[in-house]
C-alpha cells in the first residue's frame, strides 16, 4: 500500500505533464493542419474534376484524403519520423545535423575533434560498423569520400528550408483567405462583388497579424490551444451532424476501391486534382519541426486522439453533404461553408478566422526559427534576432524577414485572389518539404539508427512513391500558381548558397594566410611593440593559428593589450551546447605573454547572451583555466596544431571562478587573501574581484596571473573586429566574380554584425579593414 501511494502521485504528475503539453501543442503545432478542411475540397474540385450524380468523384476524393492522412501524417510522421529527433529537436536541419555527426559531411568549416566530445554531439560513441553491416559502412565511406555528395546533402537541406520559407508566405495567405471566403455565402451581394470584400478583409487581417509579431505570442499564446480545440470540436460536430443527417453510409467511401474507381473515371483530371487533395496534410511537417517545444508522446497523443479523428469526421461530413447536393456547383464553388448549417454559419466563420490566424502564426514563427538555424550554420546572412519572451526560448522575431514575408504574402493574396492558385502554390511547397524529409530519413535509418539498407530502401520507395505522385500533380500546375514557391525557393536558395560559398572561401583564405604563432612570440619591445593596459579581444573564425588580420593590425599600429585573447565564436551541429561545455580555453606561448585562445561553442538553437554577460563569461572562463591549469604546462610552448584546449563552463554554471564587479576602492580579493594595488593617483573605477573556490589551492604563479587578468579587466575590454572586403582573385570565372564581387559583397554589407558585438559601445570597438582575394 505504501509503495502504491508513493508511486501514484509520480505517475499522475508525469501523465499530467504529458497531457498539458499535448493540450498546448494543439495551439502551436496543429493550427495549420486543423484549418485544411477550409480549402481541400474547393481546391480538388477547382477545374480538373466535376461533382456528378454518381458521387464517384466525391467518394474518391474522400478516400484519397483518408488514406493520405493515415499514411503520411499518422504512419510516417507520428510513428517513424518523430523518432529521428536531434536531442529533442526536429525539422530539416535536425536531420541534416544528425547526418553531419554520424558521417563527416558537415559544411561547417571550423570543426574540431573537441566538438565530438560534447555530450549532445553523439549518443552513440561508437560508430564503427561491424562486418555484418558492410553496406552501411560502404555508404558512410562513400558519403565521406566525395565532396560532391556533401554539397548534394547541403543543397537538399537548403531546398527543404527554402520551401518551408515559401510555405511561410503561402500558408497565411490561403488559410486567411479561405476562412474569409465564407462571406460569399453569408452576404447578400452578388458573386462578382465578393472579391472586393474578401480580398481587402483578408489583407487587413494579414497586415495586423504581421504587424503584431514583434510583441511575441507569450501574452496571447494561452488562447491558441482553446481556439484550435474549439475549431476542431466545431468541424467534427458539424461533420457528425452531416453524416447522420445526410448520408450515414459515407463511411463506405473509406475503402481504397473508391480511389481506383475515381482514377478510372476521371483519369488525367483526377491525377491533376491530387494537387488539391494533398493540401489535407498541410502542416504535418510542423509535428516534427516543433518537436523541440514539446515531447514525442504529447505530439503523438494530440494528433492520434484529437486532431486525426476530428479531421476525418470533418471530411466525411462534407462528403456526406455533397453526396446529396449536386446542384451547388452552378451557384457556388464546392467549399467548407456550403456544408455548414445556415443558422450557425456566422459563428463558424468567426472561429474559422481565429483558427486561421493561429495556424498562420505557428507557420510564421516556424519560419523565423528555421532562418535562425540557417544563419547559425553559415547558410544565411546574419540577421537581427529578437527574443520576445524571457521565459520561452523558442519565441523569436526577425524584423527583416517579417516584413519580407508580409509583402510577399499580400502580393500572393492580391495577385491570385482565389483558392485554386493559392492551393497550387502551397501544395508544391508542402510536398517538396516532405520529399526532402523522406530522402534524409532514409539516410538516418542507415547511418544513425544502424538499420538495414533494405529497410531504408523500402521506406523511401513506399513513402517516396506516394509523395512523388502528389509532387508530379503539383508540378504540372506550374503556370497555374505552382511557379510561386519555385521562384521564391530559387531566390532564397541563391542567397543561402552564395552566402555559404562566400563564407567558406573567406575561411579558406584565413587558413591559408594565417600567421605562425612563432611570429607573435618573436615580437618584443626591441621591435617597438608596446603592451597597453586592458584586454584585447581579437575576433576570428580560426580555431588555431594567428589570423592575418592581426598581423595587419600590428604592422600598422605596433601595440597590443597586456592580455590578448583570440576569440572564436562558432556553431556546432547540435541543437544546444550545455553551459558547462561552452568554452574551450588554451594558452598561446609562455604564461608571461598572457595570450589566450578562447573558443565559444553554441548549438544551432542556442542564443547569445547580452554583451555584458558574454564578457563576464569570457573573463571567468580564462580565470578558471588559469586556476585549473597544471603548473608543468604553463611554460611549455607548443605549436599551433598542438595547443592544449581545456573545456571550461560558463559563468552561469555556478562552479569554478566567479567574477564580481562594482564601484569601490582598489582592493582586490582572490579567495580568502587580499592583494593591494597601488593606483591612488588614478580616479576611482570599477572594482573587479575573482572569487576562487577554496579547493584546490592555487599556487603563486597562478595568483599573479589572475592578478594581471584583474588589472586588465579593470582597464577595460576592446573588441578588435575584422572588416573584410572579399573580392574574387584575378583569373576567376565570370560566375565566381558575379557571386563574390556582387552577390556576397551585397549580402555582407547588409547583414548584421556578430550578435555578441552588436551591443558593444563604439568606443570599445576597433575595426581593421582588409581585402580578401579568394
XYZ file of C-alpha atoms in Angstrom, residues 369-687:
319
model
C 13.139 29.567 -36.256
C 14.478 27.804 -39.358
C 16.105 31.003 -40.662
C 17.865 31.356 -37.307
C 19.153 27.789 -37.670
C 20.363 28.504 -41.219
C 22.169 31.614 -40.036
C 23.808 29.689 -37.199
C 25.097 27.027 -39.589
C 26.532 29.597 -42.001
C 23.845 29.266 -44.672
C 22.067 32.614 -44.276
C 23.279 36.195 -43.695
C 23.361 37.384 -40.093
C 20.021 38.944 -39.175
C 18.691 40.649 -36.091
C 17.026 38.123 -33.801
C 14.737 39.454 -31.087
C 13.661 37.133 -28.267
C 10.092 38.131 -27.488
C 9.814 36.080 -24.303
C 12.287 35.732 -21.443
C 10.600 32.507 -20.301
C 10.113 30.605 -23.560
C 13.332 30.205 -25.530
C 11.802 29.380 -28.930
C 9.768 32.574 -29.335
C 11.794 34.833 -31.623
C 11.127 37.653 -34.048
C 13.235 38.674 -37.060
C 12.144 42.144 -38.272
C 13.617 41.996 -41.785
C 12.159 38.566 -42.524
C 8.803 39.520 -41.012
C 8.257 42.448 -43.384
C 9.510 40.485 -46.394
C 7.056 37.693 -45.569
C 4.231 40.209 -45.175
C 4.870 41.863 -48.551
C 5.126 38.516 -50.335
C 2.012 37.215 -48.567
C -0.013 40.282 -49.571
C 1.297 40.041 -53.136
C 0.169 36.393 -53.366
C -3.273 37.194 -51.912
C -3.901 40.192 -54.148
C -2.307 38.604 -57.202
C -4.248 35.308 -57.146
C -7.475 36.279 -55.358
C -8.724 32.677 -55.352
C -8.176 29.427 -53.531
C -7.236 27.470 -56.646
C -3.967 29.253 -57.437
C -3.047 29.705 -53.789
C -3.677 25.976 -53.259
C -1.497 25.012 -56.233
C 1.337 27.167 -54.905
C 1.041 25.990 -51.303
C 0.716 22.341 -52.314
C 4.034 22.251 -54.152
C 5.851 23.816 -51.186
C 4.307 21.320 -48.768
C 5.026 18.189 -50.786
C 8.620 19.247 -51.582
C 9.447 19.575 -47.878
C 8.002 16.101 -47.289
C 10.075 14.623 -50.123
C 13.239 16.151 -48.653
C 12.368 14.707 -45.233
C 11.836 11.273 -46.784
C 15.228 11.376 -48.537
C 17.101 12.494 -45.408
C 15.215 9.985 -43.247
C 16.341 7.094 -45.456
C 19.954 8.047 -44.695
C 19.202 8.475 -40.989
C 17.761 4.946 -40.880
C 21.063 3.520 -42.113
C 23.707 5.838 -40.645
C 22.119 6.846 -37.324
C 19.781 4.011 -36.446
C 22.144 1.338 -37.873
C 19.256 -0.413 -39.638
C 19.421 -2.398 -42.825
C 19.842 -0.654 -46.179
C 16.901 -2.695 -47.430
C 14.691 -1.133 -44.756
C 15.780 2.352 -45.872
C 15.029 1.468 -49.500
C 11.579 0.202 -48.542
C 10.949 3.428 -46.591
C 11.926 5.723 -49.440
C 10.141 3.545 -52.019
C 6.849 3.372 -50.117
C 6.521 6.947 -48.869
C 8.581 8.465 -51.691
C 6.331 6.962 -54.372
C 3.210 8.378 -52.694
C 4.773 11.823 -52.332
C 6.226 11.694 -55.856
C 2.715 11.104 -57.193
C 1.448 14.198 -55.417
C 4.575 16.141 -56.416
C 4.019 15.391 -60.102
C 0.385 16.504 -59.831
C 1.504 19.785 -58.251
C 4.359 20.397 -60.660
C 2.100 20.029 -63.697
C 0.273 23.161 -62.486
C 3.387 25.285 -62.841
C 1.617 28.003 -64.829
C -1.401 27.995 -62.510
C 0.325 29.133 -59.356
C 2.912 26.415 -58.672
C 5.633 28.678 -60.072
C 5.468 30.869 -56.966
C 7.182 28.522 -54.456
C 9.728 27.577 -57.133
C 10.561 31.249 -57.754
C 10.722 32.035 -54.027
C 12.855 28.969 -53.348
C 15.214 29.855 -56.170
C 15.742 33.363 -54.789
C 16.303 32.197 -51.194
C 18.430 29.318 -52.444
C 20.706 31.723 -54.312
C 21.016 33.911 -51.210
C 21.826 30.948 -48.982
C 24.278 29.253 -51.314
C 26.136 32.473 -52.225
C 26.449 33.354 -48.537
C 27.659 29.869 -47.662
C 30.093 29.812 -50.598
C 31.498 33.249 -49.769
C 31.830 32.394 -46.074
C 33.630 29.153 -46.915
C 36.045 30.868 -49.322
C 36.752 33.605 -46.762
C 37.578 30.962 -44.137
C 39.856 29.117 -46.569
C 41.699 32.403 -47.209
C 42.111 32.871 -43.439
C 43.526 29.364 -43.066
C 45.957 29.775 -45.967
C 47.175 33.176 -44.768
C 47.258 32.638 -41.008
C 50.434 33.719 -39.262
C 52.595 31.174 -37.395
C 52.488 31.518 -33.631
C 56.267 31.900 -33.583
C 55.839 35.237 -35.371
C 53.756 36.507 -32.462
C 56.181 35.165 -29.870
C 59.107 36.868 -31.589
C 57.517 40.293 -31.144
C 59.345 42.171 -28.385
C 59.796 45.722 -27.070
C 63.086 45.872 -29.030
C 60.983 45.884 -32.202
C 58.893 48.796 -30.992
C 55.946 46.696 -29.822
C 54.163 48.210 -26.820
C 51.749 46.377 -24.483
C 48.935 48.673 -23.341
C 46.624 48.112 -20.387
C 43.384 46.240 -20.858
C 42.093 43.126 -22.606
C 42.281 42.948 -26.383
C 39.683 40.639 -27.899
C 40.508 39.645 -31.476
C 37.527 38.119 -33.221
C 38.447 35.346 -35.660
C 36.918 32.308 -37.332
C 40.137 30.334 -36.881
C 40.421 27.694 -34.173
C 44.232 27.548 -34.480
C 46.970 29.917 -35.577
C 47.005 33.718 -35.704
C 44.657 35.474 -38.165
C 46.285 37.582 -40.855
C 44.119 40.494 -39.838
C 46.010 40.721 -36.511
C 49.401 40.891 -38.194
C 47.935 43.557 -40.467
C 46.841 45.474 -37.358
C 50.195 45.174 -35.536
C 52.145 46.142 -38.643
C 50.270 49.422 -38.890
C 49.876 50.022 -35.156
C 52.735 48.324 -33.239
C 50.915 47.860 -29.939
C 48.506 45.409 -28.365
C 46.980 44.845 -24.946
C 48.543 43.368 -21.828
C 46.105 40.458 -22.087
C 45.364 39.232 -25.596
C 42.507 36.850 -26.349
C 41.863 35.285 -29.752
C 38.128 34.686 -29.655
C 36.309 32.312 -31.996
C 32.522 32.143 -31.648
C 31.338 29.166 -33.620
C 28.331 26.923 -34.040
C 28.450 23.155 -33.898
C 25.926 20.750 -35.468
C 23.978 20.118 -32.261
C 20.840 21.959 -31.107
C 22.206 23.027 -27.727
C 25.601 23.178 -26.031
C 25.473 22.935 -22.250
C 26.815 25.861 -20.204
C 29.364 23.572 -18.587
C 30.840 22.837 -22.061
C 30.559 26.305 -23.560
C 34.217 27.403 -23.730
C 37.443 25.853 -24.935
C 40.362 27.812 -23.489
C 44.075 27.409 -24.196
C 47.327 29.289 -23.853
C 49.423 30.612 -26.730
C 53.079 30.782 -25.767
C 54.597 31.049 -22.269
C 52.495 32.399 -19.416
C 54.303 35.775 -19.219
C 52.924 36.641 -22.673
C 49.325 36.499 -21.325
C 47.952 35.399 -24.702
C 44.988 33.031 -24.750
C 42.730 31.341 -27.240
C 39.053 31.071 -26.358
C 36.511 29.190 -28.467
C 32.866 29.766 -27.546
C 30.626 26.998 -28.878
C 26.900 27.270 -29.492
C 24.247 24.936 -30.858
C 22.098 25.961 -33.804
C 19.145 26.656 -31.490
C 21.141 28.424 -28.771
C 21.061 32.189 -28.407
C 23.798 34.523 -27.247
C 23.605 36.421 -24.007
C 23.964 40.190 -23.983
C 27.380 41.813 -24.261
C 27.881 42.268 -20.510
C 27.096 38.651 -19.637
C 29.227 37.406 -22.517
C 32.215 39.427 -21.318
C 31.719 38.103 -17.804
C 31.557 34.510 -19.023
C 34.640 35.020 -21.159
C 36.794 36.502 -18.383
C 35.640 33.856 -15.900
C 36.451 31.059 -18.343
C 40.033 32.371 -18.723
C 40.366 32.753 -14.942
C 39.101 29.218 -14.404
C 41.586 27.955 -16.985
C 44.444 29.725 -15.141
C 43.302 28.277 -11.824
C 42.934 24.697 -13.056
C 45.991 24.544 -15.356
C 48.789 22.271 -14.246
C 51.980 24.200 -13.343
C 54.060 21.988 -15.653
C 52.095 23.161 -18.715
C 52.436 26.918 -18.188
C 55.858 27.400 -19.688
C 55.691 24.638 -22.303
C 55.481 26.193 -25.751
C 53.568 24.071 -28.231
C 52.974 24.561 -31.923
C 49.609 25.783 -33.126
C 48.488 22.268 -34.035
C 49.319 21.014 -30.542
C 47.544 23.639 -28.462
C 46.047 22.170 -25.299
C 42.471 23.389 -25.064
C 40.544 22.906 -21.843
C 36.755 22.678 -21.596
C 35.549 25.404 -19.230
C 31.962 26.102 -18.182
C 30.319 29.497 -18.429
C 29.710 31.903 -15.548
C 26.168 30.557 -15.099
C 27.269 27.028 -14.154
C 27.895 28.026 -10.515
C 31.194 26.170 -10.496
C 34.751 27.464 -10.652
C 35.863 31.093 -10.568
C 33.260 33.841 -10.074
C 33.537 37.443 -11.170
C 32.191 40.333 -9.151
C 32.268 43.920 -10.406
C 31.226 47.078 -8.568
C 32.341 50.621 -7.896
C 34.735 50.844 -4.972
C 38.304 51.024 -3.756
C 41.282 49.301 -5.273
C 41.442 46.264 -3.002
C 41.088 43.017 -4.935
C 40.248 39.731 -3.317
C 41.220 36.340 -4.644
C 39.729 33.647 -2.484
C 40.458 34.499 1.125
C 43.608 36.597 0.584
C 43.806 40.299 -0.228
C 46.094 41.930 -2.777
C 46.696 45.676 -2.573
C 47.339 47.580 -5.789
C 48.963 50.989 -5.922
C 46.823 53.190 -8.123
C 45.968 56.046 -5.787
C 46.840 58.608 -8.469
C 44.073 57.276 -10.716
C 40.450 58.129 -10.401
C 38.141 55.557 -8.787
C 36.889 52.966 -11.223
C 35.048 49.671 -11.320
C 36.438 47.110 -8.888
